[in-house]
Amino acid sequence: MNNQEEVKYERISRELRSSIRTGTYRPGDKLPSLREICRTYGVSLGTAVEAYGRLQDDGLLTPRDRSGFFVSGLTSGNLPPPRQPTNSGGPVPVRIGAMAIRILDSLGQPGMVNLGAGIPSQDFLPSKSLARSISSAARSNPGGLSRYSGVSGEIGLRRQIARVMNAAGVTGAPEEIIITNGCQEALVLALQAVAEPGDTIAVESPTFFGLLQAAEGLGIKVVEMPLEYPRGVTPETVARVIANHPIRACLLTPNFNNPTGVLMPEQDKQLITKILAGAGIPLIEDDIFGFISFSAPRHRAAASYDNTGNTILCSSFSKSISPGLRLGWIQGGRFTEKIKEKKFLANIGTGTLPQIGLASLLARGGVLRGIRRFADRMHGHMLQMRRDIQDLFPPGTRMSEPQGGLYLWVELPGGLDGEALFNRCLEQGISIMPGILFSPSGAYRNHIRLTFSAEPPQVCRAALRKVASLLPDIPRTDG
């Protein structure tokens, strides 16, 4: 298939996805025949077959013998969302690091089916284009192998990131951006810039265990702010927590909380940034999933509502372009110079050649369209996994309904122990994430996090069937 045909099948599948998402074609509706697609779009039969194959791979289309193609049952199901703690507790130290490392090490075992770590398959990412871009950068910029890029990173990549973030409503000069080794380093640098050992920060609950690991490593205590479905952490909760505790910073993921996929409403983002700026409490925003939206090309970052320099924006291309490249960034607001100091002390700077290659790829254009296609595929995978869990797991199971990102958050029925299930799954060659990692207070012992980004839907369903078969023998817990 030539490049022109490839563009055509992508256009066909994208337009049909949009029609399914907006309800033009509803679950059970018959889609146009392959011959109709050929006539409508002026394409070959092979292109039409490829377009429908993509929709079938993503769980959006079901072929029926001698009847044609039909929209899959896309209802997300009627399982209620997981339950949340009702009140914020006081500051607590974090002690999950050893467990997190043990769990993450186990995920790299050969032959493991990955339902736990949000590492997208290379089949869903522009790996070949990126490889060509880095190879070209090595040939045309041999000096990139023999020099540091400076503390802030390559100016060419910082310019491209500044343009990319315009779609999130974030304006700012490239000089305000610092390239990091993934979003994790960005978060660590942000915490180092605003807090000292023994200080307390406020975080969403549940929250990404990497944030908790960073707090643990820096000796920082945590106050949990329970999110509400489907809003996330509310302005009222933020105001109450900062009034009752000596908070040095508030760390949030407004666009698609990890692990729940909850999207904070725009008015809440705006009000929370105003509350925190008024109190002089920095907001650290983790925006790593900002472009992986199931409902719009891009939702605004909370930083877009802040004109005081009080918000530190952290992000990365690890979830949307290349996990292995480990290129992220931090836009530091009024803390930029202090973040630069911390970055220099940590590792002087980030690798030069990968930055040049990524900057070249971004400059050629089309990357955001590719991320949009990736998000569409993840939407289909998510819907399929929700259906599979509803079909396979016992009554009493509760589950989030993500608006973006790469994860489902599942509350196991009857208080079943998520860590015990994790251990049993490893014996079966399946990785999941136990909920205990996502809270410093152990609030989610009967939860698990699952990803729909790493394996094809049919592989996920087979693995989920095995997971469900283990549940009758899993012990119960009190939390």
Short mmCIF file of C-alpha atoms in Angstrom, two decimals:
data_model
loop_
_atom_site.label_atom_id
_atom_site.label_comp_id
_atom_site.label_asym_id
_atom_site.label_seq_id
_atom_site.Cartn_x
_atom_site.Cartn_y
_atom_site.Cartn_z
CA MET A 1 0.00 0.00 0.00
CA ASN A 2 1.50 3.36 -1.00
CA ASN A 3 1.61 6.42 1.25
CA GLN A 4 -1.38 8.05 -0.45
CA GLU A 5 -3.53 4.97 0.18
CA GLU A 6 -2.33 4.88 3.78
CA VAL A 7 -3.48 8.45 4.32
CA LYS A 8 -6.86 7.56 2.84
CA TYR A 9 -7.57 4.61 5.12
CA GLU A 10 -6.59 6.71 8.12
CA ARG A 11 -9.02 9.39 7.01
CA ILE A 12 -11.82 6.85 6.55
CA SER A 13 -11.31 5.25 9.97
CA ARG A 14 -10.98 8.65 11.65
CA GLU A 15 -14.23 9.97 10.14
CA LEU A 16 -16.13 6.81 11.03
CA ARG A 17 -14.77 6.93 14.59
CA SER A 18 -16.08 10.49 14.84
CA SER A 19 -19.48 9.45 13.52
CA ILE A 20 -19.66 6.62 16.07
CA ARG A 21 -18.55 8.86 18.93
CA THR A 22 -21.11 11.57 18.11
CA GLY A 23 -23.95 9.07 17.72
CA THR A 24 -24.45 9.32 13.96
CA TYR A 25 -23.89 5.57 14.02
CA ARG A 26 -25.10 4.02 17.28
CA PRO A 27 -24.37 0.59 18.81
CA GLY A 28 -25.93 -2.07 16.61
CA ASP A 29 -26.23 0.17 13.53
CA LYS A 30 -25.04 -1.22 10.22
CA LEU A 31 -22.10 0.59 8.66
CA PRO A 32 -21.67 1.21 4.91
CA SER A 33 -20.52 -1.81 2.94
CA LEU A 34 -16.98 -2.03 1.64
CA ARG A 35 -18.25 -1.26 -1.87
CA GLU A 36 -20.02 1.85 -0.57
CA ILE A 37 -16.83 2.98 1.13
CA CYS A 38 -14.92 2.49 -2.11
CA ARG A 39 -17.45 4.60 -4.05
CA THR A 40 -17.79 7.32 -1.41
CA TYR A 41 -14.08 7.86 -0.87
CA GLY A 42 -12.78 6.82 -4.27
CA VAL A 43 -10.46 4.20 -2.83
CA SER A 44 -9.49 0.64 -3.56
CA LEU A 45 -11.07 -2.34 -1.87
CA GLY A 46 -7.81 -2.97 0.00
CA THR A 47 -7.92 0.52 1.49
CA ALA A 48 -11.53 0.05 2.62
CA VAL A 49 -10.65 -3.30 4.19
CA GLU A 50 -7.69 -1.72 6.01
CA ALA A 51 -9.86 1.12 7.37
CA TYR A 52 -12.47 -1.32 8.69
CA GLY A 53 -9.73 -3.55 10.07
CA ARG A 54 -8.46 -0.66 12.18
CA LEU A 55 -11.96 -0.06 13.56
CA GLN A 56 -12.34 -3.75 14.34
CA ASP A 57 -8.94 -3.85 16.10
CA ASP A 58 -10.11 -0.97 18.29
CA GLY A 59 -13.31 -2.75 19.28
CA LEU A 60 -15.59 -0.32 17.45
CA LEU A 61 -16.78 -2.59 14.66
CA THR A 62 -18.15 -6.14 14.50
CA PRO A 63 -18.37 -8.10 11.20
CA ARG A 64 -21.30 -10.49 10.77
CA ASP A 65 -21.23 -13.29 8.22
CA ARG A 66 -23.18 -12.39 5.05
CA SER A 67 -24.71 -9.39 6.85
CA GLY A 68 -22.01 -6.71 6.78
CA PHE A 69 -20.35 -4.57 9.44
CA PHE A 70 -22.01 -3.23 12.58
CA VAL A 71 -21.10 -0.78 15.35
CA SER A 72 -20.09 -2.72 18.43
CA GLY A 73 -22.03 -2.36 21.65
CA LEU A 74 -20.21 0.75 22.80
CA THR A 75 -22.14 1.39 25.95
CA SER A 76 -19.67 1.73 28.77
CA GLY A 77 -21.88 -0.37 30.99
CA ASN A 78 -23.74 0.54 34.14
CA LEU A 79 -21.13 -0.36 36.75
CA PRO A 80 -20.92 2.40 39.37
CA PRO A 81 -17.66 4.29 39.96
CA PRO A 82 -15.27 3.14 42.70
CA ARG A 83 -15.97 4.47 46.17
CA GLN A 84 -13.90 7.23 47.73
CA PRO A 85 -12.85 8.12 51.28
CA THR A 86 -15.18 10.78 52.65
CA ASN A 87 -12.70 12.99 54.50
CA SER A 88 -9.14 14.18 54.06
CA GLY A 89 -6.77 12.89 56.71
CA GLY A 90 -3.81 14.72 58.18
CA PRO A 91 -0.27 14.77 56.78
CA VAL A 92 1.32 11.34 56.51
CA PRO A 93 4.81 10.19 55.51
CA VAL A 94 5.07 8.13 52.33
CA ARG A 95 6.46 4.61 52.43
CA ILE A 96 5.67 2.91 49.13
CA GLY A 97 9.03 3.12 47.35
CA ALA A 98 10.31 -0.40 48.01
CA MET A 99 6.99 -1.96 47.02
CA ALA A 100 6.78 0.16 43.84
CA ILE A 101 10.27 -0.87 42.74
CA ARG A 102 9.52 -4.56 43.41
CA ILE A 103 6.31 -4.39 41.42
CA LEU A 104 7.84 -2.48 38.51
CA ASP A 105 10.79 -4.89 38.33
CA SER A 106 8.38 -7.81 38.05
CA LEU A 107 6.70 -6.28 35.01
CA GLY A 108 9.79 -6.78 32.88
CA GLN A 109 9.68 -10.56 33.01
CA PRO A 110 9.74 -12.16 29.52
CA GLY A 111 6.34 -13.09 28.11
CA MET A 112 4.40 -11.00 30.64
CA VAL A 113 1.01 -9.74 29.42
CA ASN A 114 0.97 -6.10 30.43
CA LEU A 115 -2.31 -4.95 31.93
CA GLY A 116 -0.58 -2.79 34.54
CA ALA A 117 2.03 -0.35 33.22
CA GLY A 118 0.93 2.44 30.87
CA ILE A 119 3.60 1.75 28.27
CA PRO A 120 1.91 2.01 24.86
CA SER A 121 2.78 -0.66 22.32
CA GLN A 122 5.11 0.51 19.57
CA ASP A 123 2.36 -0.54 17.14
CA PHE A 124 0.34 2.47 18.32
CA LEU A 125 3.17 5.06 18.23
CA PRO A 126 5.24 6.78 15.49
CA SER A 127 8.30 4.66 16.29
CA LYS A 128 9.55 4.34 12.71
CA SER A 129 9.22 8.05 11.97
CA LEU A 130 11.03 8.89 15.20
CA ALA A 131 13.83 6.42 14.45
CA ARG A 132 14.33 7.99 11.01
CA SER A 133 14.37 11.46 12.54
CA ILE A 134 17.00 10.54 15.14
CA SER A 135 19.11 8.75 12.54
CA SER A 136 18.94 11.81 10.30
CA ALA A 137 19.87 14.03 13.24
CA ALA A 138 22.94 11.89 13.93
CA ARG A 139 24.09 12.24 10.30
CA SER A 140 23.42 15.95 9.95
CA ASN A 141 24.44 16.96 13.49
CA PRO A 142 27.41 14.79 14.46
CA GLY A 143 28.29 17.38 17.08
CA GLY A 144 25.17 16.30 18.96
CA LEU A 145 27.12 13.27 20.15
CA SER A 146 29.99 15.29 21.56
CA ARG A 147 28.40 18.16 23.46
CA TYR A 148 25.99 18.87 26.29
CA SER A 149 22.72 20.52 25.42
CA GLY A 150 22.89 22.92 28.35
CA VAL A 151 20.80 22.88 31.50
CA SER A 152 17.58 24.00 29.80
CA GLY A 153 17.97 21.76 26.75
CA GLU A 154 18.01 22.32 23.00
CA ILE A 155 16.33 25.58 22.01
CA GLY A 156 14.89 23.96 18.90
CA LEU A 157 12.96 21.41 20.94
CA ARG A 158 11.86 24.03 23.46
CA ARG A 159 10.43 26.14 20.61
CA GLN A 160 8.47 23.16 19.32
CA ILE A 161 7.11 22.37 22.80
CA ALA A 162 6.03 25.99 23.27
CA ARG A 163 4.06 25.73 20.01
CA VAL A 164 2.55 22.38 21.00
CA MET A 165 1.38 23.78 24.33
CA ASN A 166 -0.43 26.64 22.63
CA ALA A 167 -3.13 24.05 21.94
CA ALA A 168 -3.55 23.75 25.73
CA GLY A 169 -3.94 27.50 26.11
CA VAL A 170 -0.46 27.82 27.60
CA THR A 171 1.65 30.70 26.36
CA GLY A 172 5.21 31.30 27.31
CA ALA A 173 8.62 31.78 25.80
CA PRO A 174 10.83 28.78 24.99
CA GLU A 175 13.28 30.23 27.52
CA GLU A 176 10.79 29.31 30.29
CA ILE A 177 10.92 25.61 29.34
CA ILE A 178 13.47 23.13 30.70
CA ILE A 179 13.90 19.71 29.06
CA THR A 180 13.89 16.80 31.51
CA ASN A 181 14.39 13.06 31.57
CA GLY A 182 10.71 12.28 31.36
CA CYS A 183 7.84 13.72 33.39
CA GLN A 184 9.04 11.96 36.54
CA GLU A 185 12.17 14.11 36.70
CA ALA A 186 10.06 17.19 36.01
CA LEU A 187 7.87 16.37 39.03
CA VAL A 188 10.89 15.77 41.26
CA LEU A 189 12.44 19.09 40.20
CA ALA A 190 9.15 20.89 40.83
CA LEU A 191 8.92 19.48 44.36
CA GLN A 192 12.56 20.34 45.09
CA ALA A 193 11.90 23.91 43.98
CA VAL A 194 8.97 24.52 46.33
CA ALA A 195 9.37 22.23 49.37
CA GLU A 196 11.93 21.03 51.88
CA PRO A 197 12.19 17.76 53.82
CA GLY A 198 9.48 17.68 56.47
CA ASP A 199 7.13 19.97 54.52
CA THR A 200 3.63 18.89 53.49
CA ILE A 201 2.04 18.89 50.04
CA ALA A 202 -1.55 18.13 48.99
CA VAL A 203 -2.30 15.54 46.30
CA GLU A 204 -5.32 13.95 44.69
CA SER A 205 -6.50 10.63 46.08
CA PRO A 206 -5.98 8.27 44.38
CA THR A 207 -2.88 9.60 42.68
CA PHE A 208 0.03 8.38 40.55
CA PHE A 209 2.45 6.36 42.66
CA GLY A 210 5.41 8.08 40.96
CA LEU A 211 4.37 11.32 42.64
CA LEU A 212 4.28 9.55 45.98
CA GLN A 213 7.71 8.02 45.34
CA ALA A 214 9.08 11.49 44.62
CA ALA A 215 7.63 12.82 47.86
CA GLU A 216 9.04 9.85 49.77
CA GLY A 217 12.51 10.31 48.32
CA LEU A 218 12.50 13.99 49.29
CA GLY A 219 11.17 13.42 52.81
CA ILE A 220 7.94 15.33 52.10
CA LYS A 221 4.65 14.50 53.83
CA VAL A 222 1.35 14.21 51.97
CA VAL A 223 -2.26 15.21 52.62
CA GLU A 224 -4.75 13.34 50.44
CA MET A 225 -7.66 15.16 48.78
CA PRO A 226 -10.33 12.63 47.72
CA LEU A 227 -11.58 13.24 44.20
CA GLU A 228 -15.26 13.15 43.27
CA TYR A 229 -16.70 11.40 40.23
CA PRO A 230 -16.85 12.73 37.59
CA ARG A 231 -15.32 16.10 38.63
CA GLY A 232 -12.06 15.19 40.29
CA VAL A 233 -10.78 17.24 43.21
CA THR A 234 -13.14 20.17 43.77
CA PRO A 235 -12.26 23.79 44.57
CA GLU A 236 -14.11 23.38 47.87
CA THR A 237 -11.86 20.47 48.87
CA VAL A 238 -8.71 22.39 47.92
CA ALA A 239 -9.84 25.43 49.91
CA ARG A 240 -10.63 23.31 52.97
CA VAL A 241 -7.32 21.44 52.90
CA ILE A 242 -5.13 24.53 52.55
CA ALA A 243 -7.09 26.22 55.35
CA ASN A 244 -6.56 23.30 57.74
CA HIS A 245 -2.97 22.26 56.97
CA PRO A 246 0.37 24.05 56.33
CA ILE A 247 0.52 23.11 52.64
CA ARG A 248 3.63 24.08 50.67
CA ALA A 249 2.32 22.99 47.26
CA CYS A 250 -0.67 21.33 45.63
CA LEU A 251 0.04 18.61 43.05
CA LEU A 252 -2.81 17.81 40.63
CA THR A 253 -3.48 16.07 37.32
CA PRO A 254 -6.49 18.05 36.06
CA ASN A 255 -6.50 16.41 32.63
CA PHE A 256 -7.16 12.70 33.23
CA ASN A 257 -6.13 11.74 36.72
CA ASN A 258 -3.94 8.67 37.01
CA PRO A 259 -5.42 6.11 37.80
CA THR A 260 -9.09 7.10 37.29
CA GLY A 261 -9.02 9.05 34.01
CA VAL A 262 -11.24 11.77 35.56
CA LEU A 263 -11.25 15.13 33.74
CA MET A 264 -11.56 18.27 35.87
CA PRO A 265 -14.15 20.77 34.54
CA GLU A 266 -12.69 23.97 33.11
CA GLN A 267 -14.37 26.18 35.72
CA ASP A 268 -12.81 24.07 38.49
CA LYS A 269 -9.35 24.38 36.95
CA GLN A 270 -9.77 28.13 36.78
CA LEU A 271 -11.05 28.49 40.34
CA ILE A 272 -8.41 26.19 41.87
CA THR A 273 -5.56 28.11 40.21
CA LYS A 274 -7.08 31.34 41.56
CA ILE A 275 -7.46 29.93 45.09
CA LEU A 276 -3.88 28.67 45.19
CA ALA A 277 -2.41 31.83 43.68
CA GLY A 278 -4.29 33.92 46.23
CA ALA A 279 -2.87 31.82 49.05
CA GLY A 280 0.65 31.88 47.60
CA ILE A 281 0.67 28.07 47.37
CA PRO A 282 2.26 26.75 44.15
CA LEU A 283 0.28 24.43 41.88
CA ILE A 284 2.32 21.64 40.32
CA GLU A 285 0.37 20.37 37.31
CA ASP A 286 1.05 16.94 35.83
CA ASP A 287 -0.20 17.20 32.23
CA ILE A 288 1.32 14.04 30.78
CA PHE A 289 -2.06 12.79 29.50
CA GLY A 290 -3.32 16.15 28.28
CA PHE A 291 -3.37 15.21 24.60
CA ILE A 292 -4.83 11.72 25.13
CA SER A 293 -8.43 12.94 25.25
CA PHE A 294 -11.44 10.88 24.17
CA SER A 295 -13.75 13.84 23.60
CA ALA A 296 -11.77 16.77 22.17
CA PRO A 297 -8.43 17.42 20.47
CA ARG A 298 -7.10 19.07 23.58
CA HIS A 299 -8.46 20.40 26.88
CA ARG A 300 -6.88 23.44 28.48
CA ALA A 301 -4.17 23.00 31.05
CA ALA A 302 -4.77 24.55 34.46
CA ALA A 303 -1.62 26.61 33.82
CA SER A 304 -3.50 28.44 31.07
CA TYR A 305 -5.63 30.12 33.74
CA ASP A 306 -2.67 31.40 35.76
CA ASN A 307 -1.02 34.73 34.92
CA THR A 308 0.92 34.98 38.17
CA GLY A 309 3.66 32.40 37.53
CA ASN A 310 2.32 30.31 40.42
CA THR A 311 1.81 27.12 38.33
CA ILE A 312 4.61 24.71 37.46
CA LEU A 313 3.61 22.64 34.42
CA CYS A 314 5.17 19.18 33.98
CA SER A 315 4.69 16.94 30.97
CA SER A 316 6.30 14.43 28.63
CA PHE A 317 6.01 12.67 25.29
CA SER A 318 6.50 9.27 26.96
CA LYS A 319 2.82 8.32 26.69
CA SER A 320 2.13 9.68 23.22
CA ILE A 321 5.29 9.48 21.09
CA SER A 322 7.99 7.34 22.71
CA PRO A 323 8.29 5.79 26.20
CA GLY A 324 11.94 4.91 25.58
CA LEU A 325 13.01 8.40 24.53
CA ARG A 326 12.48 9.71 28.09
CA LEU A 327 11.98 13.31 27.01
CA GLY A 328 9.81 15.54 29.14
CA TRP A 329 9.71 19.17 30.13
CA ILE A 330 8.88 21.60 32.89
CA GLN A 331 7.60 25.15 32.54
CA GLY A 332 8.49 26.68 35.87
CA GLY A 333 6.76 30.03 36.10
CA ARG A 334 8.28 32.12 38.88
CA PHE A 335 10.31 29.09 40.00
CA THR A 336 12.20 28.66 36.72
CA GLU A 337 15.64 29.75 37.92
CA LYS A 338 15.48 27.57 41.03
CA ILE A 339 14.43 24.59 38.89
CA LYS A 340 17.42 25.18 36.62
CA GLU A 341 19.70 25.02 39.66
CA LYS A 342 18.17 21.71 40.73
CA LYS A 343 18.41 20.32 37.20
CA PHE A 344 22.11 21.20 36.98
CA LEU A 345 22.82 19.48 40.29
CA ALA A 346 20.86 16.39 39.24
CA ASN A 347 22.48 15.62 35.89
CA ILE A 348 23.69 18.84 34.17
CA GLY A 349 21.30 18.28 31.26
CA THR A 350 19.36 15.83 29.10
CA GLY A 351 20.79 13.88 26.14
CA THR A 352 21.42 16.11 23.12
CA LEU A 353 20.84 13.89 20.09
CA PRO A 354 17.37 12.62 21.05
CA GLN A 355 16.29 16.23 21.56
CA ILE A 356 17.47 17.21 18.09
CA GLY A 357 15.70 14.23 16.54
CA LEU A 358 12.42 14.89 18.33
CA ALA A 359 12.54 18.58 17.47
CA SER A 360 12.93 17.66 13.81
CA LEU A 361 9.99 15.28 13.97
CA LEU A 362 7.77 17.91 15.60
CA ALA A 363 8.86 20.58 13.13
CA ARG A 364 7.76 18.46 10.16
CA GLY A 365 4.19 18.57 11.44
CA GLY A 366 1.58 15.86 11.70
CA VAL A 367 2.61 14.68 15.16
CA LEU A 368 -0.46 16.09 16.88
CA ARG A 369 -2.68 14.46 14.26
CA GLY A 370 -0.91 11.19 15.01
CA ILE A 371 -1.53 11.63 18.74
CA ARG A 372 -5.19 12.33 17.93
CA ARG A 373 -5.38 9.01 16.06
CA PHE A 374 -3.66 7.29 18.98
CA ALA A 375 -6.21 8.76 21.40
CA ASP A 376 -9.04 7.53 19.18
CA ARG A 377 -7.63 4.02 19.29
CA MET A 378 -7.22 4.17 23.04
CA HIS A 379 -10.84 5.26 23.35
CA GLY A 380 -11.94 2.12 21.53
CA HIS A 381 -9.65 -0.05 23.63
CA MET A 382 -11.02 1.49 26.81
CA LEU A 383 -14.62 0.84 25.83
CA GLN A 384 -13.78 -2.76 24.96
CA MET A 385 -12.01 -3.33 28.29
CA ARG A 386 -14.96 -1.88 30.20
CA ARG A 387 -17.30 -4.28 28.39
CA ASP A 388 -14.97 -7.20 29.09
CA ILE A 389 -14.75 -6.41 32.79
CA GLN A 390 -18.51 -6.09 33.03
CA ASP A 391 -18.92 -9.44 31.27
CA LEU A 392 -16.22 -11.34 33.16
CA PHE A 393 -15.96 -9.92 36.68
CA PRO A 394 -18.45 -10.82 39.43
CA PRO A 395 -21.32 -8.64 40.70
CA GLY A 396 -20.21 -5.86 43.01
CA THR A 397 -17.33 -4.78 40.78
CA ARG A 398 -17.07 -1.00 40.42
CA MET A 399 -15.13 0.84 37.73
CA SER A 400 -14.14 4.33 36.59
CA GLU A 401 -15.19 5.68 33.20
CA PRO A 402 -12.10 7.51 31.90
CA GLN A 403 -12.45 10.61 29.76
CA GLY A 404 -8.86 10.23 28.57
CA GLY A 405 -5.49 8.77 29.51
CA LEU A 406 -4.52 5.11 29.53
CA TYR A 407 -6.07 3.53 32.64
CA LEU A 408 -9.13 2.00 34.25
CA TRP A 409 -9.54 2.07 38.04
CA VAL A 410 -11.38 -0.97 39.34
CA GLU A 411 -12.78 -1.63 42.81
CA LEU A 412 -12.88 -5.36 43.43
CA PRO A 413 -16.12 -6.82 44.81
CA GLY A 414 -16.47 -7.81 48.44
CA GLY A 415 -13.26 -6.13 49.56
CA LEU A 416 -10.96 -8.55 47.72
CA ASP A 417 -7.26 -7.85 48.26
CA GLY A 418 -5.71 -6.17 45.20
CA GLU A 419 -2.14 -6.96 46.27
CA ALA A 420 -2.98 -10.66 46.66
CA LEU A 421 -4.55 -10.59 43.20
CA PHE A 422 -1.43 -8.91 41.81
CA ASN A 423 0.74 -11.74 43.17
CA ARG A 424 -1.53 -14.44 41.76
CA CYS A 425 -1.65 -12.73 38.38
CA LEU A 426 2.14 -12.66 38.20
CA GLU A 427 2.14 -16.44 38.57
CA GLN A 428 -0.12 -16.56 35.50
CA GLY A 429 2.14 -14.25 33.47
CA ILE A 430 -0.15 -11.21 33.78
CA SER A 431 0.78 -7.84 35.27
CA ILE A 432 -1.68 -5.52 36.99
CA MET A 433 -1.16 -2.66 39.45
CA PRO A 434 -2.45 -3.07 43.03
CA GLY A 435 -4.38 -0.09 44.37
CA ILE A 436 -2.25 0.12 47.51
CA LEU A 437 0.40 1.95 45.44
CA PHE A 438 -1.88 4.91 44.79
CA SER A 439 -2.31 6.14 48.36
CA PRO A 440 0.18 6.76 51.18
CA SER A 441 -2.49 5.74 53.70
CA GLY A 442 -3.39 2.40 52.09
CA ALA A 443 -6.88 3.61 51.20
CA TYR A 444 -7.29 1.43 48.09
CA ARG A 445 -6.29 -2.09 49.11
CA ASN A 446 -9.27 -3.57 47.28
CA HIS A 447 -8.59 -1.72 44.02
CA ILE A 448 -6.48 -2.40 40.95
CA ARG A 449 -5.34 -0.26 38.03
CA LEU A 450 -5.49 -1.69 34.52
CA THR A 451 -4.13 -0.28 31.27
CA PHE A 452 -5.66 -0.72 27.83
CA SER A 453 -2.65 0.76 26.00
CA ALA A 454 -0.10 -2.04 25.88
CA GLU A 455 -1.90 -5.04 24.35
CA PRO A 456 -4.49 -5.58 21.58
CA PRO A 457 -8.08 -5.85 22.84
CA GLN A 458 -8.27 -9.60 22.14
CA VAL A 459 -5.14 -10.22 24.24
CA CYS A 460 -6.56 -8.06 27.04
CA ARG A 461 -9.83 -10.01 27.04
CA ALA A 462 -8.07 -13.36 27.28
CA ALA A 463 -5.94 -12.06 30.16
CA LEU A 464 -8.96 -10.56 31.93
CA ARG A 465 -10.70 -13.92 31.71
CA LYS A 466 -7.77 -15.44 33.61
CA VAL A 467 -7.81 -12.60 36.15
CA ALA A 468 -11.54 -13.14 36.73
CA SER A 469 -10.98 -16.87 37.25
CA LEU A 470 -8.57 -16.07 40.12
CA LEU A 471 -11.02 -13.89 42.07
CA PRO A 472 -12.86 -16.67 43.96
CA ASP A 473 -9.62 -17.63 45.73
CA ILE A 474 -8.44 -14.11 46.61
CA PRO A 475 -8.62 -13.19 50.33
CA ARG A 476 -10.52 -10.18 51.54
CA THR A 477 -9.13 -7.05 53.14
CA ASP A 478 -10.61 -4.41 55.41
CA GLY A 479 -9.80 -1.42 53.15
#
